mmCIF file of C-alpha atoms and ligand atoms in Angstrom:
data_model
loop_
_atom_site.group_PDB
_atom_site.id
_atom_site.type_symbol
_atom_site.label_atom_id
_atom_site.label_comp_id
_atom_site.label_asym_id
_atom_site.label_seq_id
_atom_site.Cartn_x
_atom_site.Cartn_y
_atom_site.Cartn_z
ATOM 1 C CA UNK A 1 -12.145 -52.021 -9.888
ATOM 2 C CA UNK A 2 -15.578 -50.250 -10.931
ATOM 3 C CA UNK A 3 -14.762 -46.199 -10.826
ATOM 4 C CA UNK A 4 -17.782 -45.552 -8.460
ATOM 5 C CA UNK A 5 -15.449 -47.292 -5.698
ATOM 6 C CA UNK A 6 -12.185 -45.652 -6.160
ATOM 7 C CA UNK A 7 -11.749 -42.978 -2.981
ATOM 8 C CA UNK A 8 -9.881 -40.023 -4.132
ATOM 9 C CA UNK A 9 -6.372 -39.780 -2.363
ATOM 10 C CA UNK A 10 -4.404 -36.963 -4.626
ATOM 11 C CA UNK A 11 -3.448 -33.808 -2.303
ATOM 12 C CA UNK A 12 -5.654 -31.099 -3.562
ATOM 13 C CA UNK A 13 -4.071 -29.510 -6.815
ATOM 14 C CA UNK A 14 -1.892 -26.055 -5.718
ATOM 15 C CA UNK A 15 -4.585 -23.192 -6.346
ATOM 16 C CA UNK A 16 -2.817 -21.621 -9.413
ATOM 17 C CA UNK A 17 0.455 -23.307 -10.905
ATOM 18 C CA UNK A 18 1.878 -19.848 -12.433
ATOM 19 C CA UNK A 19 1.079 -16.397 -12.173
ATOM 20 C CA UNK A 20 1.024 -13.230 -14.649
ATOM 21 C CA UNK A 21 2.545 -9.867 -14.198
ATOM 22 C CA UNK A 22 0.142 -7.266 -15.324
ATOM 23 C CA UNK A 23 2.258 -4.067 -16.310
ATOM 24 C CA UNK A 24 0.926 -1.319 -13.911
ATOM 25 C CA UNK A 25 1.322 2.746 -14.149
ATOM 26 C CA UNK A 26 2.844 4.285 -11.100
ATOM 27 C CA UNK A 27 3.330 7.540 -9.442
ATOM 28 C CA UNK A 28 6.665 8.128 -7.146
ATOM 29 C CA UNK A 29 8.076 11.002 -5.547
ATOM 30 C CA UNK A 30 11.778 11.603 -4.976
ATOM 31 C CA UNK A 31 12.827 12.196 -1.732
ATOM 32 C CA UNK A 32 14.975 14.783 -2.408
ATOM 33 C CA UNK A 33 13.532 16.793 0.422
ATOM 34 C CA UNK A 34 12.862 13.539 3.223
ATOM 35 C CA UNK A 35 13.786 14.012 6.742
ATOM 36 C CA UNK A 36 12.497 13.052 10.091
ATOM 37 C CA UNK A 37 11.631 16.147 11.767
ATOM 38 C CA UNK A 38 8.502 15.644 13.674
ATOM 39 C CA UNK A 39 6.742 12.314 15.060
ATOM 40 C CA UNK A 40 3.431 11.309 13.808
ATOM 41 C CA UNK A 41 3.993 7.534 14.116
ATOM 42 C CA UNK A 42 5.931 5.549 16.738
ATOM 43 C CA UNK A 43 8.436 4.833 14.334
ATOM 44 C CA UNK A 44 9.738 8.489 13.618
ATOM 45 C CA UNK A 45 12.071 9.866 16.232
ATOM 46 C CA UNK A 46 13.308 12.961 14.941
ATOM 47 C CA UNK A 47 16.529 13.024 17.430
ATOM 48 C CA UNK A 48 18.085 9.968 15.061
ATOM 49 C CA UNK A 49 19.728 11.067 12.227
ATOM 50 C CA UNK A 50 18.796 10.595 8.576
ATOM 51 C CA UNK A 51 20.881 10.049 5.519
ATOM 52 C CA UNK A 52 19.480 11.905 2.630
ATOM 53 C CA UNK A 53 21.275 10.189 0.028
ATOM 54 C CA UNK A 54 21.164 6.909 1.263
ATOM 55 C CA UNK A 55 17.429 7.506 0.791
ATOM 56 C CA UNK A 56 17.456 8.919 -2.569
ATOM 57 C CA UNK A 57 19.889 5.885 -3.215
ATOM 58 C CA UNK A 58 17.512 3.229 -1.767
ATOM 59 C CA UNK A 59 14.306 4.822 -3.399
ATOM 60 C CA UNK A 60 16.083 5.172 -7.016
ATOM 61 C CA UNK A 61 16.641 1.336 -6.647
ATOM 62 C CA UNK A 62 12.641 0.575 -6.148
ATOM 63 C CA UNK A 63 12.142 2.706 -8.995
ATOM 64 C CA UNK A 64 14.618 1.044 -11.160
ATOM 65 C CA UNK A 65 12.995 -2.399 -10.373
ATOM 66 C CA UNK A 66 9.604 -1.460 -11.395
ATOM 67 C CA UNK A 67 11.052 -0.044 -14.468
ATOM 68 C CA UNK A 68 13.057 -3.259 -15.318
ATOM 69 C CA UNK A 69 9.711 -4.927 -14.693
ATOM 70 C CA UNK A 70 8.342 -3.418 -17.227
ATOM 71 C CA UNK A 71 6.004 -1.334 -15.358
ATOM 72 C CA UNK A 72 5.889 2.660 -16.001
ATOM 73 C CA UNK A 73 7.058 5.186 -13.254
ATOM 74 C CA UNK A 74 5.951 8.870 -13.106
ATOM 75 C CA UNK A 75 7.163 11.206 -11.096
ATOM 76 C CA UNK A 76 6.251 14.119 -8.979
ATOM 77 C CA UNK A 77 8.347 17.105 -7.892
ATOM 78 C CA UNK A 78 9.016 17.115 -3.880
ATOM 79 C CA UNK A 79 8.246 19.848 -2.268
ATOM 80 C CA UNK A 80 10.501 21.919 0.369
ATOM 81 C CA UNK A 81 8.918 21.585 4.013
ATOM 82 C CA UNK A 82 7.073 18.230 3.070
ATOM 83 C CA UNK A 83 9.387 15.321 4.227
ATOM 84 C CA UNK A 84 6.543 12.762 4.416
ATOM 85 C CA UNK A 85 6.047 13.595 0.478
ATOM 86 C CA UNK A 86 7.985 10.475 -0.766
ATOM 87 C CA UNK A 87 5.117 8.526 0.147
ATOM 88 C CA UNK A 88 3.024 8.798 -2.740
ATOM 89 C CA UNK A 89 0.681 6.158 -1.873
ATOM 90 C CA UNK A 90 -0.875 8.762 0.457
ATOM 91 C CA UNK A 91 -1.432 11.202 -2.150
ATOM 92 C CA UNK A 92 -4.606 10.047 -3.676
ATOM 93 C CA UNK A 93 -6.528 7.010 -4.563
ATOM 94 C CA UNK A 94 -6.808 6.364 -8.267
ATOM 95 C CA UNK A 95 -9.259 3.774 -9.668
ATOM 96 C CA UNK A 96 -10.994 3.732 -13.449
ATOM 97 C CA UNK A 97 -9.208 7.250 -14.152
ATOM 98 C CA UNK A 98 -11.366 8.725 -10.991
ATOM 99 C CA UNK A 99 -9.422 10.484 -8.539
ATOM 100 C CA UNK A 100 -10.118 10.849 -4.907
ATOM 101 C CA UNK A 101 -7.690 13.230 -3.095
ATOM 102 C CA UNK A 102 -6.336 13.167 0.193
ATOM 103 C CA UNK A 103 -7.114 15.081 3.156
ATOM 104 C CA UNK A 104 -4.339 14.408 5.691
ATOM 105 C CA UNK A 105 -4.820 14.051 9.708
ATOM 106 C CA UNK A 106 -1.843 15.819 10.737
ATOM 107 C CA UNK A 107 -0.897 19.398 9.931
ATOM 108 C CA UNK A 108 2.581 18.794 8.690
ATOM 109 C CA UNK A 109 1.369 17.041 6.185
ATOM 110 C CA UNK A 110 -1.883 18.571 4.883
ATOM 111 C CA UNK A 111 -0.073 20.532 1.857
ATOM 112 C CA UNK A 112 0.587 17.438 0.379
ATOM 113 C CA UNK A 113 -3.075 16.656 -0.573
ATOM 114 C CA UNK A 114 -3.663 20.139 -3.068
ATOM 115 C CA UNK A 115 0.103 19.188 -4.047
ATOM 116 C CA UNK A 116 -0.660 15.997 -5.302
ATOM 117 C CA UNK A 117 -4.071 16.799 -6.539
ATOM 118 C CA UNK A 118 -2.665 19.364 -8.639
ATOM 119 C CA UNK A 119 -0.241 16.879 -10.641
ATOM 120 C CA UNK A 120 -3.513 15.101 -11.751
ATOM 121 C CA UNK A 121 -5.334 18.202 -12.734
ATOM 122 C CA UNK A 122 -2.195 19.341 -14.747
ATOM 123 C CA UNK A 123 -2.195 15.949 -16.550
ATOM 124 C CA UNK A 124 -5.681 15.989 -17.561
ATOM 125 C CA UNK A 125 -7.261 14.220 -15.251
ATOM 126 C CA UNK A 126 -10.856 15.144 -15.452
ATOM 127 C CA UNK A 127 -12.655 13.384 -12.454
ATOM 128 C CA UNK A 128 -10.576 14.769 -9.190
ATOM 129 C CA UNK A 129 -12.558 14.731 -5.994
ATOM 130 C CA UNK A 130 -11.575 17.050 -3.326
ATOM 131 C CA UNK A 131 -12.625 15.169 -0.171
ATOM 132 C CA UNK A 132 -14.565 16.171 2.530
ATOM 133 C CA UNK A 133 -13.340 13.689 4.882
ATOM 134 C CA UNK A 134 -9.951 12.908 6.238
ATOM 135 C CA UNK A 135 -8.096 10.093 4.416
ATOM 136 C CA UNK A 136 -4.766 9.123 3.356
ATOM 137 C CA UNK A 137 -4.779 8.118 0.013
ATOM 138 C CA UNK A 138 -3.723 4.373 -0.675
ATOM 139 C CA UNK A 139 -2.384 4.407 2.668
ATOM 140 C CA UNK A 140 -5.863 3.574 4.009
ATOM 141 C CA UNK A 141 -7.547 2.693 0.535
ATOM 142 C CA UNK A 142 -6.595 -0.555 -0.894
ATOM 143 C CA UNK A 143 -8.101 -1.824 -4.085
ATOM 144 C CA UNK A 144 -8.832 -5.863 -4.442
ATOM 145 C CA UNK A 145 -10.286 -6.641 -7.572
ATOM 146 C CA UNK A 146 -13.356 -4.657 -7.613
ATOM 147 C CA UNK A 147 -13.493 -4.075 -4.016
ATOM 148 C CA UNK A 148 -12.011 -1.298 -1.799
ATOM 149 C CA UNK A 149 -10.661 -2.287 1.528
ATOM 150 C CA UNK A 150 -10.590 0.487 3.631
ATOM 151 C CA UNK A 151 -8.685 1.242 7.098
ATOM 152 C CA UNK A 152 -9.443 3.413 9.779
ATOM 153 C CA UNK A 153 -8.591 3.840 13.867
ATOM 154 C CA UNK A 154 -5.540 6.031 13.235
ATOM 155 C CA UNK A 155 -5.964 8.284 10.701
ATOM 156 C CA UNK A 156 -8.413 7.964 7.604
ATOM 157 C CA UNK A 157 -12.020 8.922 8.940
ATOM 158 C CA UNK A 158 -15.083 6.305 9.035
ATOM 159 C CA UNK A 159 -17.150 8.861 7.120
ATOM 160 C CA UNK A 160 -14.664 8.715 3.928
ATOM 161 C CA UNK A 161 -15.513 5.058 3.849
ATOM 162 C CA UNK A 162 -19.398 6.277 2.617
ATOM 163 C CA UNK A 163 -17.753 9.287 0.257
ATOM 164 C CA UNK A 164 -15.335 6.872 -1.453
ATOM 165 C CA UNK A 165 -18.109 4.539 -2.067
ATOM 166 C CA UNK A 166 -20.294 7.143 -3.540
ATOM 167 C CA UNK A 167 -17.411 8.532 -5.714
ATOM 168 C CA UNK A 168 -15.966 5.410 -6.976
ATOM 169 C CA UNK A 169 -19.531 3.089 -7.271
ATOM 170 C CA UNK A 170 -17.185 0.233 -5.884
ATOM 171 C CA UNK A 171 -18.024 -1.642 -2.353
ATOM 172 C CA UNK A 172 -15.963 -0.370 0.326
ATOM 173 C CA UNK A 173 -15.415 -2.705 3.573
ATOM 174 C CA UNK A 174 -14.086 -0.819 6.294
ATOM 175 C CA UNK A 175 -11.340 -2.228 8.401
ATOM 176 C CA UNK A 176 -10.666 -1.112 12.251
ATOM 177 C CA UNK A 177 -6.676 -1.046 12.985
ATOM 178 C CA UNK A 178 -6.143 -0.902 16.959
ATOM 179 C CA UNK A 179 -2.004 -1.287 16.883
ATOM 180 C CA UNK A 180 -0.251 2.504 16.530
ATOM 181 C CA UNK A 181 2.610 0.726 14.840
ATOM 182 C CA UNK A 182 0.073 -0.119 12.091
ATOM 183 C CA UNK A 183 -1.319 3.091 11.641
ATOM 184 C CA UNK A 184 -1.919 2.775 7.913
ATOM 185 C CA UNK A 185 -4.200 -0.117 6.428
ATOM 186 C CA UNK A 186 -1.094 -0.533 3.840
ATOM 187 C CA UNK A 187 1.266 -1.160 7.058
ATOM 188 C CA UNK A 188 -0.842 -4.091 7.869
ATOM 189 C CA UNK A 189 -2.375 -5.937 4.562
ATOM 190 C CA UNK A 190 -1.024 -6.130 1.216
ATOM 191 C CA UNK A 191 -2.923 -6.935 -2.066
ATOM 192 C CA UNK A 192 -1.548 -9.906 -4.028
ATOM 193 C CA UNK A 193 -3.810 -10.140 -7.135
ATOM 194 C CA UNK A 194 -7.766 -9.598 -7.899
ATOM 195 C CA UNK A 195 -8.653 -12.089 -4.988
ATOM 196 C CA UNK A 196 -5.925 -12.616 -2.696
ATOM 197 C CA UNK A 197 -4.528 -10.624 0.181
ATOM 198 C CA UNK A 198 -1.686 -11.093 3.043
ATOM 199 C CA UNK A 199 -2.180 -9.434 6.749
ATOM 200 C CA UNK A 200 -1.163 -9.211 9.896
ATOM 201 C CA UNK A 201 -4.008 -10.068 11.982
ATOM 202 C CA UNK A 202 -3.239 -8.749 15.254
ATOM 203 C CA UNK A 203 -3.141 -5.234 13.411
ATOM 204 C CA UNK A 204 -7.400 -5.234 13.467
ATOM 205 C CA UNK A 205 -9.811 -5.412 15.858
ATOM 206 C CA UNK A 206 -11.718 -8.695 16.314
ATOM 207 C CA UNK A 207 -14.426 -7.904 14.273
ATOM 208 C CA UNK A 208 -12.560 -6.962 11.314
ATOM 209 C CA UNK A 209 -9.980 -9.904 11.776
ATOM 210 C CA UNK A 210 -13.320 -12.373 11.008
ATOM 211 C CA UNK A 211 -14.563 -9.600 8.329
ATOM 212 C CA UNK A 212 -11.243 -10.658 6.456
ATOM 213 C CA UNK A 213 -11.438 -14.378 7.569
ATOM 214 C CA UNK A 214 -15.090 -14.544 6.066
ATOM 215 C CA UNK A 215 -13.447 -12.440 2.542
ATOM 216 C CA UNK A 216 -10.073 -13.867 2.045
ATOM 217 C CA UNK A 217 -10.087 -17.623 4.217
ATOM 218 C CA UNK A 218 -6.839 -18.776 1.868
ATOM 219 C CA UNK A 219 -4.927 -15.103 2.841
ATOM 220 C CA UNK A 220 -1.456 -15.375 3.768
ATOM 221 C CA UNK A 221 -0.624 -14.631 7.591
ATOM 222 C CA UNK A 222 2.018 -12.643 8.797
ATOM 223 C CA UNK A 223 4.072 -13.313 11.846
ATOM 224 C CA UNK A 224 4.811 -10.564 14.197
ATOM 225 C CA UNK A 225 8.516 -10.906 12.950
ATOM 226 C CA UNK A 226 7.228 -9.750 9.154
ATOM 227 C CA UNK A 227 4.932 -7.281 10.412
ATOM 228 C CA UNK A 228 7.471 -5.518 12.732
ATOM 229 C CA UNK A 229 10.001 -5.170 9.135
ATOM 230 C CA UNK A 230 7.008 -3.641 7.294
ATOM 231 C CA UNK A 231 6.847 -7.162 5.516
ATOM 232 C CA UNK A 232 2.919 -5.979 4.685
ATOM 233 C CA UNK A 233 4.117 -3.162 2.801
ATOM 234 C CA UNK A 234 4.096 -4.634 -0.302
ATOM 235 C CA UNK A 235 3.445 -4.383 -3.971
ATOM 236 C CA UNK A 236 2.470 -7.081 -6.163
ATOM 237 C CA UNK A 237 2.029 -7.137 -9.798
ATOM 238 C CA UNK A 238 0.129 -10.284 -9.794
ATOM 239 C CA UNK A 239 3.635 -12.317 -9.988
ATOM 240 C CA UNK A 240 6.153 -9.793 -8.681
ATOM 241 C CA UNK A 241 5.995 -8.992 -5.166
ATOM 242 C CA UNK A 242 8.269 -6.466 -3.958
ATOM 243 C CA UNK A 243 8.585 -6.280 -0.274
ATOM 244 C CA UNK A 244 11.318 -5.338 2.163
ATOM 245 C CA UNK A 245 13.870 -7.985 1.965
ATOM 246 C CA UNK A 246 14.014 -8.905 5.871
ATOM 247 C CA UNK A 247 10.425 -10.314 5.381
ATOM 248 C CA UNK A 248 11.692 -13.911 5.231
ATOM 249 C CA UNK A 249 8.835 -15.782 6.770
ATOM 250 C CA UNK A 250 6.527 -14.057 4.144
ATOM 251 C CA UNK A 251 8.805 -14.267 0.852
ATOM 252 C CA UNK A 252 8.455 -18.300 1.927
ATOM 253 C CA UNK A 253 5.044 -18.004 1.846
ATOM 254 C CA UNK A 254 4.511 -16.105 -1.417
ATOM 255 C CA UNK A 255 6.716 -18.543 -3.093
ATOM 256 C CA UNK A 256 5.093 -21.294 -1.901
ATOM 257 C CA UNK A 257 1.787 -19.610 -3.767
ATOM 258 C CA UNK A 258 3.786 -19.270 -6.680
ATOM 259 C CA UNK A 259 4.659 -15.437 -6.243
ATOM 260 C CA UNK A 260 8.112 -14.187 -7.116
ATOM 261 C CA UNK A 261 9.267 -12.179 -3.944
ATOM 262 C CA UNK A 262 11.886 -9.799 -4.685
ATOM 263 C CA UNK A 263 13.706 -8.336 -1.509
ATOM 264 C CA UNK A 264 14.072 -4.175 -0.946
ATOM 265 C CA UNK A 265 16.253 -2.529 1.081
ATOM 266 C CA UNK A 266 14.503 0.932 2.267
ATOM 267 C CA UNK A 267 15.295 1.010 5.510
ATOM 268 C CA UNK A 268 16.365 4.524 5.370
ATOM 269 C CA UNK A 269 12.806 5.243 4.798
ATOM 270 C CA UNK A 270 11.407 3.158 7.446
ATOM 271 C CA UNK A 271 12.852 5.617 9.878
ATOM 272 C CA UNK A 272 9.681 7.634 8.890
ATOM 273 C CA UNK A 273 7.651 4.188 9.121
ATOM 274 C CA UNK A 274 7.087 3.706 5.369
ATOM 275 C CA UNK A 275 8.817 1.383 2.848
ATOM 276 C CA UNK A 276 7.710 0.001 -0.602
ATOM 277 C CA UNK A 277 3.818 0.616 -0.772
ATOM 278 C CA UNK A 278 3.953 3.550 0.631
ATOM 279 C CA UNK A 279 6.621 5.240 -1.722
ATOM 280 C CA UNK A 280 3.956 3.964 -4.425
ATOM 281 C CA UNK A 281 0.960 5.208 -5.716
ATOM 282 C CA UNK A 282 -0.955 3.210 -8.475
ATOM 283 C CA UNK A 283 -2.547 4.875 -11.449
ATOM 284 C CA UNK A 284 -5.505 2.857 -12.385
ATOM 285 C CA UNK A 285 -6.523 4.557 -15.721
HETATM 286 N N1 LIG B 1 5.717 9.524 8.386
HETATM 287 C C1 LIG B 1 4.354 9.069 7.090
HETATM 288 C C2 LIG B 1 3.262 9.432 8.182
HETATM 289 O O1 LIG B 1 3.360 8.937 9.107
HETATM 290 C C3 LIG B 1 4.097 7.935 6.439
HETATM 291 C C4 LIG B 1 3.699 7.540 5.727
HETATM 292 C C5 LIG B 1 3.619 6.287 5.352
HETATM 293 N N2 LIG B 1 2.554 6.075 4.294
HETATM 294 C C6 LIG B 1 1.995 5.064 4.075
HETATM 295 N N3 LIG B 1 1.335 4.604 3.144
HETATM 296 N N4 LIG B 1 1.743 4.207 5.205
HETATM 297 O O2 LIG B 1 1.934 9.883 7.845
#
């Protein structure tokens, strides 16, 4: 039979067979003063007890995991009276060694902005920007390849998106969050590789959902159960994806795509509305 008559019957090959991890540098803040003493998101209930030593043990396990995977972890000294400082992701956004500082929405966290910027200044980072508009660092700014996805709706002021685009010289795409339980972009969307993400569509406005479909038609979509256990507050090195262990559906989807999901237990920090990604600021030097 001539070749031209054959009809291809084989299923399309999987998009990628193997995944490669790249070494990362992270900034983390040990939760030595962690507590829930105020409530600025629906997860925080100051009447519920917090076990400080358990929080520190769970955080230490995450840090050790990063190091075992070959990543470098830098730390910043936690400050008294700043119980949320453990959530280093909120401290800044760093791309190409340039540091875009954070300016917090709530007065309880405002001192964290200068504390993180001092860390960068003391370590010789030259290009450090004190922001004009409210933005909560990588809580709302997620870097995908050479593009930045930017959350708004609860914390980061949409005017900050233009400020970040001007500072980094990279395209910034605004996305609006609608559900107060998913108040930061990194609670509803995770970056998996240079061009892949996973997200929870219900956390976004219809317009933002359609932007995400347009940009990432093959994205993994999280179930309400995955989202509710903070499964999207995940960190990928291109191969390993560290995420809350109870995000069972997401772990399956990740395996199907050739990633290696690694379940982490950070339940004590979840009492403040944070997990893996919130504890991790990526230093893209
Ligand atoms: N209690 C903190 C807040 O409400 C949690 C921050 C979590 N960080 C994050 N990157 N989502 O601001």
